[in-house]
mmCIF file of C-alpha atoms in Angstrom:
data_model
loop_
_atom_site.group_PDB
_atom_site.id
_atom_site.type_symbol
_atom_site.label_atom_id
_atom_site.label_comp_id
_atom_site.label_asym_id
_atom_site.label_seq_id
_atom_site.Cartn_x
_atom_site.Cartn_y
_atom_site.Cartn_z
ATOM 1 C CA UNK A 3 -10.930 16.289 5.371
ATOM 2 C CA UNK A 4 -13.507 13.896 4.019
ATOM 3 C CA UNK A 5 -14.171 10.270 4.825
ATOM 4 C CA UNK A 6 -16.692 7.671 3.830
ATOM 5 C CA UNK A 7 -18.154 4.577 5.421
ATOM 6 C CA UNK A 8 -19.831 1.550 3.932
ATOM 7 C CA UNK A 9 -21.942 0.043 6.707
ATOM 8 C CA UNK A 10 -22.527 -3.314 5.019
ATOM 9 C CA UNK A 11 -19.792 -5.845 4.378
ATOM 10 C CA UNK A 12 -22.046 -7.922 2.165
ATOM 11 C CA UNK A 13 -25.190 -7.459 0.134
ATOM 12 C CA UNK A 14 -27.051 -10.394 -1.350
ATOM 13 C CA UNK A 15 -29.848 -9.988 -3.858
ATOM 14 C CA UNK A 16 -31.669 -12.102 -6.407
ATOM 15 C CA UNK A 17 -31.179 -11.377 -10.061
ATOM 16 C CA UNK A 18 -33.775 -8.929 -11.291
ATOM 17 C CA UNK A 19 -34.266 -7.329 -7.900
ATOM 18 C CA UNK A 20 -33.141 -3.804 -7.023
ATOM 19 C CA UNK A 21 -29.615 -3.467 -5.701
ATOM 20 C CA UNK A 22 -28.506 -0.845 -3.194
ATOM 21 C CA UNK A 23 -25.018 -0.456 -1.785
ATOM 22 C CA UNK A 24 -24.805 2.064 1.017
ATOM 23 C CA UNK A 25 -22.256 4.782 1.610
ATOM 24 C CA UNK A 26 -22.266 7.607 4.108
ATOM 25 C CA UNK A 27 -19.827 10.456 4.272
ATOM 26 C CA UNK A 28 -18.509 13.026 6.674
ATOM 27 C CA UNK A 29 -17.279 16.164 5.098
ATOM 28 C CA UNK A 30 -15.852 19.552 5.647
ATOM 29 C CA UNK A 31 -16.668 21.626 2.609
ATOM 30 C CA UNK A 32 -18.112 20.381 -0.665
ATOM 31 C CA UNK A 33 -18.040 16.620 -1.029
ATOM 32 C CA UNK A 34 -16.625 14.897 -4.071
ATOM 33 C CA UNK A 35 -17.846 11.300 -3.971
ATOM 34 C CA UNK A 36 -17.034 8.320 -6.143
ATOM 35 C CA UNK A 37 -18.011 4.712 -6.637
ATOM 36 C CA UNK A 38 -15.663 2.059 -7.935
ATOM 37 C CA UNK A 39 -16.217 -1.610 -8.702
ATOM 38 C CA UNK A 40 -13.718 -4.457 -8.557
ATOM 39 C CA UNK A 41 -14.587 -7.585 -10.453
ATOM 40 C CA UNK A 42 -12.800 -10.812 -9.465
ATOM 41 C CA UNK A 43 -9.116 -10.795 -10.352
ATOM 42 C CA UNK A 44 -9.325 -7.272 -11.760
ATOM 43 C CA UNK A 45 -8.320 -3.780 -10.736
ATOM 44 C CA UNK A 46 -10.809 -1.182 -9.600
ATOM 45 C CA UNK A 47 -12.923 0.521 -12.224
ATOM 46 C CA UNK A 48 -14.574 3.901 -11.905
ATOM 47 C CA UNK A 49 -18.380 3.769 -11.949
ATOM 48 C CA UNK A 50 -19.597 7.285 -11.264
ATOM 49 C CA UNK A 51 -18.992 10.441 -9.296
ATOM 50 C CA UNK A 52 -20.800 13.305 -7.657
ATOM 51 C CA UNK A 53 -19.189 16.707 -7.932
ATOM 52 C CA UNK A 54 -22.033 19.198 -7.835
ATOM 53 C CA UNK A 55 -25.436 19.792 -9.344
ATOM 54 C CA UNK A 56 -27.985 17.058 -9.923
ATOM 55 C CA UNK A 57 -28.304 14.788 -6.906
ATOM 56 C CA UNK A 58 -28.946 11.735 -9.078
ATOM 57 C CA UNK A 59 -25.803 10.659 -10.865
ATOM 58 C CA UNK A 60 -25.828 8.053 -13.607
ATOM 59 C CA UNK A 61 -22.833 5.898 -14.336
ATOM 60 C CA UNK A 62 -21.576 2.811 -16.101
ATOM 61 C CA UNK A 63 -23.328 -0.557 -16.375
ATOM 62 C CA UNK A 64 -26.742 0.891 -15.482
ATOM 63 C CA UNK A 65 -25.715 2.069 -12.033
ATOM 64 C CA UNK A 66 -26.777 5.331 -10.462
ATOM 65 C CA UNK A 67 -26.199 6.991 -7.133
ATOM 66 C CA UNK A 68 -28.162 9.520 -5.175
ATOM 67 C CA UNK A 69 -26.456 12.246 -3.234
ATOM 68 C CA UNK A 70 -28.461 13.076 -0.116
ATOM 69 C CA UNK A 71 -27.093 16.005 1.803
ATOM 70 C CA UNK A 72 -29.502 15.784 4.746
ATOM 71 C CA UNK A 73 -28.637 12.121 5.337
ATOM 72 C CA UNK A 74 -24.998 12.545 4.265
ATOM 73 C CA UNK A 75 -25.357 9.530 2.026
ATOM 74 C CA UNK A 76 -24.328 8.521 -1.460
ATOM 75 C CA UNK A 77 -25.940 5.132 -2.018
ATOM 76 C CA UNK A 78 -25.273 3.184 -5.203
ATOM 77 C CA UNK A 79 -28.316 1.721 -6.898
ATOM 78 C CA UNK A 80 -29.314 -0.456 -9.783
ATOM 79 C CA UNK A 81 -32.984 -1.083 -10.546
ATOM 80 C CA UNK A 82 -32.515 -4.660 -11.719
ATOM 81 C CA UNK A 83 -29.394 -6.545 -10.664
ATOM 82 C CA UNK A 84 -27.561 -9.025 -12.866
ATOM 83 C CA UNK A 85 -25.448 -11.993 -11.831
ATOM 84 C CA UNK A 86 -22.554 -10.207 -13.532
ATOM 85 C CA UNK A 87 -22.889 -7.356 -11.014
ATOM 86 C CA UNK A 88 -21.416 -9.645 -8.377
ATOM 87 C CA UNK A 89 -18.271 -7.812 -7.326
ATOM 88 C CA UNK A 90 -16.626 -5.710 -4.649
ATOM 89 C CA UNK A 91 -17.802 -2.094 -4.493
ATOM 90 C CA UNK A 92 -15.944 0.840 -3.004
ATOM 91 C CA UNK A 93 -17.172 4.290 -2.115
ATOM 92 C CA UNK A 94 -14.507 6.987 -2.059
ATOM 93 C CA UNK A 95 -14.022 10.656 -1.487
ATOM 94 C CA UNK A 96 -11.048 12.551 -2.775
ATOM 95 C CA UNK A 97 -8.965 12.961 0.293
ATOM 96 C CA UNK A 98 -5.407 12.415 -0.788
ATOM 97 C CA UNK A 99 -4.362 10.623 2.387
ATOM 98 C CA UNK A 100 -7.292 8.278 2.556
ATOM 99 C CA UNK A 101 -7.204 4.557 2.025
ATOM 100 C CA UNK A 102 -10.214 2.736 0.732
ATOM 101 C CA UNK A 103 -12.103 0.640 3.236
ATOM 102 C CA UNK A 104 -12.890 -3.036 2.840
ATOM 103 C CA UNK A 105 -15.739 -2.274 0.478
ATOM 104 C CA UNK A 106 -19.033 -4.095 0.109
ATOM 105 C CA UNK A 107 -19.203 -7.517 -1.491
ATOM 106 C CA UNK A 108 -22.253 -7.844 -3.679
ATOM 107 C CA UNK A 109 -23.538 -11.271 -4.593
ATOM 108 C CA UNK A 110 -26.350 -11.557 -7.085
ATOM 109 C CA UNK A 111 -27.863 -15.015 -7.189
ATOM 110 C CA UNK A 112 -29.515 -16.405 -10.266
ATOM 111 C CA UNK B 27 -5.636 3.685 -25.017
ATOM 112 C CA UNK B 28 -5.512 5.491 -21.685
ATOM 113 C CA UNK B 29 -4.232 3.087 -19.107
ATOM 114 C CA UNK B 30 -2.140 2.300 -16.089
ATOM 115 C CA UNK B 31 0.224 -0.609 -16.536
ATOM 116 C CA UNK B 32 2.014 -2.630 -13.887
ATOM 117 C CA UNK B 33 4.762 -5.171 -14.175
ATOM 118 C CA UNK B 34 5.118 -7.896 -13.290
ATOM 119 C CA UNK B 35 1.557 -9.115 -12.852
ATOM 120 C CA UNK B 36 2.651 -12.054 -10.740
ATOM 121 C CA UNK B 37 5.806 -12.495 -8.724
ATOM 122 C CA UNK B 38 7.030 -15.128 -6.329
ATOM 123 C CA UNK B 39 10.201 -14.253 -4.488
ATOM 124 C CA UNK B 40 12.111 -15.073 -1.325
ATOM 125 C CA UNK B 41 12.655 -13.078 1.822
ATOM 126 C CA UNK B 42 15.277 -10.390 1.497
ATOM 127 C CA UNK B 43 15.619 -10.318 -2.270
ATOM 128 C CA UNK B 44 15.121 -6.764 -3.470
ATOM 129 C CA UNK B 45 12.411 -6.240 -6.031
ATOM 130 C CA UNK B 46 10.760 -3.462 -7.963
ATOM 131 C CA UNK B 47 7.222 -3.322 -9.260
ATOM 132 C CA UNK B 48 6.869 -0.837 -12.073
ATOM 133 C CA UNK B 49 3.879 1.393 -12.711
ATOM 134 C CA UNK B 50 3.372 3.593 -15.718
ATOM 135 C CA UNK B 51 0.510 5.788 -16.908
ATOM 136 C CA UNK B 52 0.027 7.424 -20.287
ATOM 137 C CA UNK B 53 -2.518 10.070 -19.301
ATOM 138 C CA UNK B 54 -0.149 12.808 -18.108
ATOM 139 C CA UNK B 55 -1.590 12.494 -14.618
ATOM 140 C CA UNK B 56 -0.005 14.408 -11.791
ATOM 141 C CA UNK B 57 -1.136 12.123 -8.984
ATOM 142 C CA UNK B 58 -0.065 8.514 -8.576
ATOM 143 C CA UNK B 59 -0.340 6.119 -5.685
ATOM 144 C CA UNK B 60 0.247 2.574 -4.544
ATOM 145 C CA UNK B 61 -2.183 0.420 -2.599
ATOM 146 C CA UNK B 62 -2.070 -3.049 -1.184
ATOM 147 C CA UNK B 63 -5.188 -5.142 -0.880
ATOM 148 C CA UNK B 64 -5.515 -7.815 1.765
ATOM 149 C CA UNK B 65 -8.589 -9.861 2.667
ATOM 150 C CA UNK B 66 -10.787 -8.017 5.123
ATOM 151 C CA UNK B 67 -8.525 -4.963 5.178
ATOM 152 C CA UNK B 68 -9.553 -3.272 1.961
ATOM 153 C CA UNK B 69 -7.144 -1.175 -0.049
ATOM 154 C CA UNK B 70 -4.589 0.543 2.078
ATOM 155 C CA UNK B 71 -2.467 3.286 0.666
ATOM 156 C CA UNK B 72 1.284 2.712 0.787
ATOM 157 C CA UNK B 73 2.704 5.835 -0.810
ATOM 158 C CA UNK B 74 1.442 8.570 -3.037
ATOM 159 C CA UNK B 75 2.921 11.249 -5.243
ATOM 160 C CA UNK B 76 1.315 14.578 -5.977
ATOM 161 C CA UNK B 77 3.745 15.286 -8.804
ATOM 162 C CA UNK B 78 7.292 14.690 -10.017
ATOM 163 C CA UNK B 79 9.766 14.526 -7.136
ATOM 164 C CA UNK B 80 6.925 14.890 -4.604
ATOM 165 C CA UNK B 81 6.122 11.737 -2.657
ATOM 166 C CA UNK B 82 4.615 11.088 0.738
ATOM 167 C CA UNK B 83 3.711 8.205 2.988
ATOM 168 C CA UNK B 84 0.294 6.683 3.036
ATOM 169 C CA UNK B 85 -1.136 4.521 5.770
ATOM 170 C CA UNK B 86 1.243 1.547 5.486
ATOM 171 C CA UNK B 87 4.624 2.728 4.167
ATOM 172 C CA UNK B 88 6.894 0.510 6.263
ATOM 173 C CA UNK B 89 9.121 -1.721 4.157
ATOM 174 C CA UNK B 90 8.467 0.145 0.911
ATOM 175 C CA UNK B 91 10.135 2.883 -1.077
ATOM 176 C CA UNK B 92 9.001 4.832 -4.099
ATOM 177 C CA UNK B 93 10.414 7.357 -6.502
ATOM 178 C CA UNK B 94 8.874 9.772 -8.972
ATOM 179 C CA UNK B 95 11.590 10.960 -11.292
ATOM 180 C CA UNK B 96 9.281 11.404 -14.247
ATOM 181 C CA UNK B 97 5.604 12.016 -14.496
ATOM 182 C CA UNK B 98 4.553 8.751 -16.086
ATOM 183 C CA UNK B 99 6.389 6.303 -13.814
ATOM 184 C CA UNK B 100 6.018 5.491 -10.152
ATOM 185 C CA UNK B 101 7.918 2.326 -9.199
ATOM 186 C CA UNK B 102 7.394 0.556 -5.896
ATOM 187 C CA UNK B 103 10.561 -0.820 -4.336
ATOM 188 C CA UNK B 104 10.804 -3.503 -1.695
ATOM 189 C CA UNK B 105 14.383 -3.395 -0.468
ATOM 190 C CA UNK B 106 14.117 -6.500 1.702
ATOM 191 C CA UNK B 107 10.776 -8.203 1.194
ATOM 192 C CA UNK B 108 9.233 -10.176 4.022
ATOM 193 C CA UNK B 109 6.345 -12.667 4.040
ATOM 194 C CA UNK B 110 3.980 -10.068 5.512
ATOM 195 C CA UNK B 111 4.327 -8.143 2.269
ATOM 196 C CA UNK B 112 2.614 -10.944 0.402
ATOM 197 C CA UNK B 113 -0.357 -9.127 -1.054
ATOM 198 C CA UNK B 114 -2.119 -7.803 -4.121
ATOM 199 C CA UNK B 115 -0.726 -4.445 -5.155
ATOM 200 C CA UNK B 116 -2.426 -1.765 -7.207
ATOM 201 C CA UNK B 117 -1.050 1.353 -8.757
ATOM 202 C CA UNK B 118 -3.432 4.206 -9.510
ATOM 203 C CA UNK B 119 -3.298 7.636 -11.076
ATOM 204 C CA UNK B 120 -5.519 10.652 -11.447
ATOM 205 C CA UNK B 121 -5.238 14.059 -12.998
ATOM 206 C CA UNK B 122 -5.028 15.548 -9.527
ATOM 207 C CA UNK B 123 -5.875 13.855 -6.253
ATOM 208 C CA UNK B 124 -7.807 16.631 -4.626
ATOM 209 C CA UNK B 125 -11.112 17.490 -6.122
ATOM 210 C CA UNK B 126 -13.182 15.989 -8.805
ATOM 211 C CA UNK B 127 -10.874 13.565 -10.546
ATOM 212 C CA UNK B 128 -11.468 9.839 -10.467
ATOM 213 C CA UNK B 129 -8.611 7.406 -10.153
ATOM 214 C CA UNK B 130 -7.494 4.966 -12.836
ATOM 215 C CA UNK B 131 -6.177 1.670 -11.531
ATOM 216 C CA UNK B 132 -3.680 -0.760 -12.912
ATOM 217 C CA UNK B 133 -4.482 -4.475 -13.250
ATOM 218 C CA UNK B 134 -2.673 -5.414 -10.066
ATOM 219 C CA UNK B 135 0.483 -7.298 -9.113
ATOM 220 C CA UNK B 136 0.143 -10.403 -7.006
ATOM 221 C CA UNK B 137 3.266 -10.753 -4.898
ATOM 222 C CA UNK B 138 4.173 -13.786 -2.846
ATOM 223 C CA UNK B 139 7.175 -13.606 -0.529
ATOM 224 C CA UNK B 140 8.357 -16.982 0.726
#
């Protein structure tokens, strides 16, 4: 079984600064890892996923994530945050009996 | 357009009055699931279905029922709603749950039980 953890409930950054949202995983076997974003009053949207291959995965809205096997991490990153990136972010692994956690609330201030 | 639809989007009801929230996907996905989202508790899985006629409990199944008679639909049934079922509900689907397939989420149903 796989599981993920997001150690930060909230991340606050200034617009234009780099944004990192952390995710660590525990895994038996090959990890399949995903990031989703939930904008206010919306459903979750898929951002990107790691299946295999290149450790740097690029996704929607300028986001990318780096798979780090030695640190068992899959942190979401954006080089220059926008106010519109303010949202709730969820890391996920494809374990069919796993609920999402509380996610990480990102606030980007102007 | 590939999508997951839910109806109704908003519902206010009273304790004990049976209700059904519909979920439909047009992507021929095998896997479908229901989540509820509550402040500070994240998204908790209620029920999931690996395929037609195959359903199983998630983390918080009490007070809910589901059925999967056809691939595209996965209704959530509250036989006797109670105030603690006031929540934001999401339906999701994916090609298959295990492995490399991302989930597609519906827009959500905000349920208030008085």
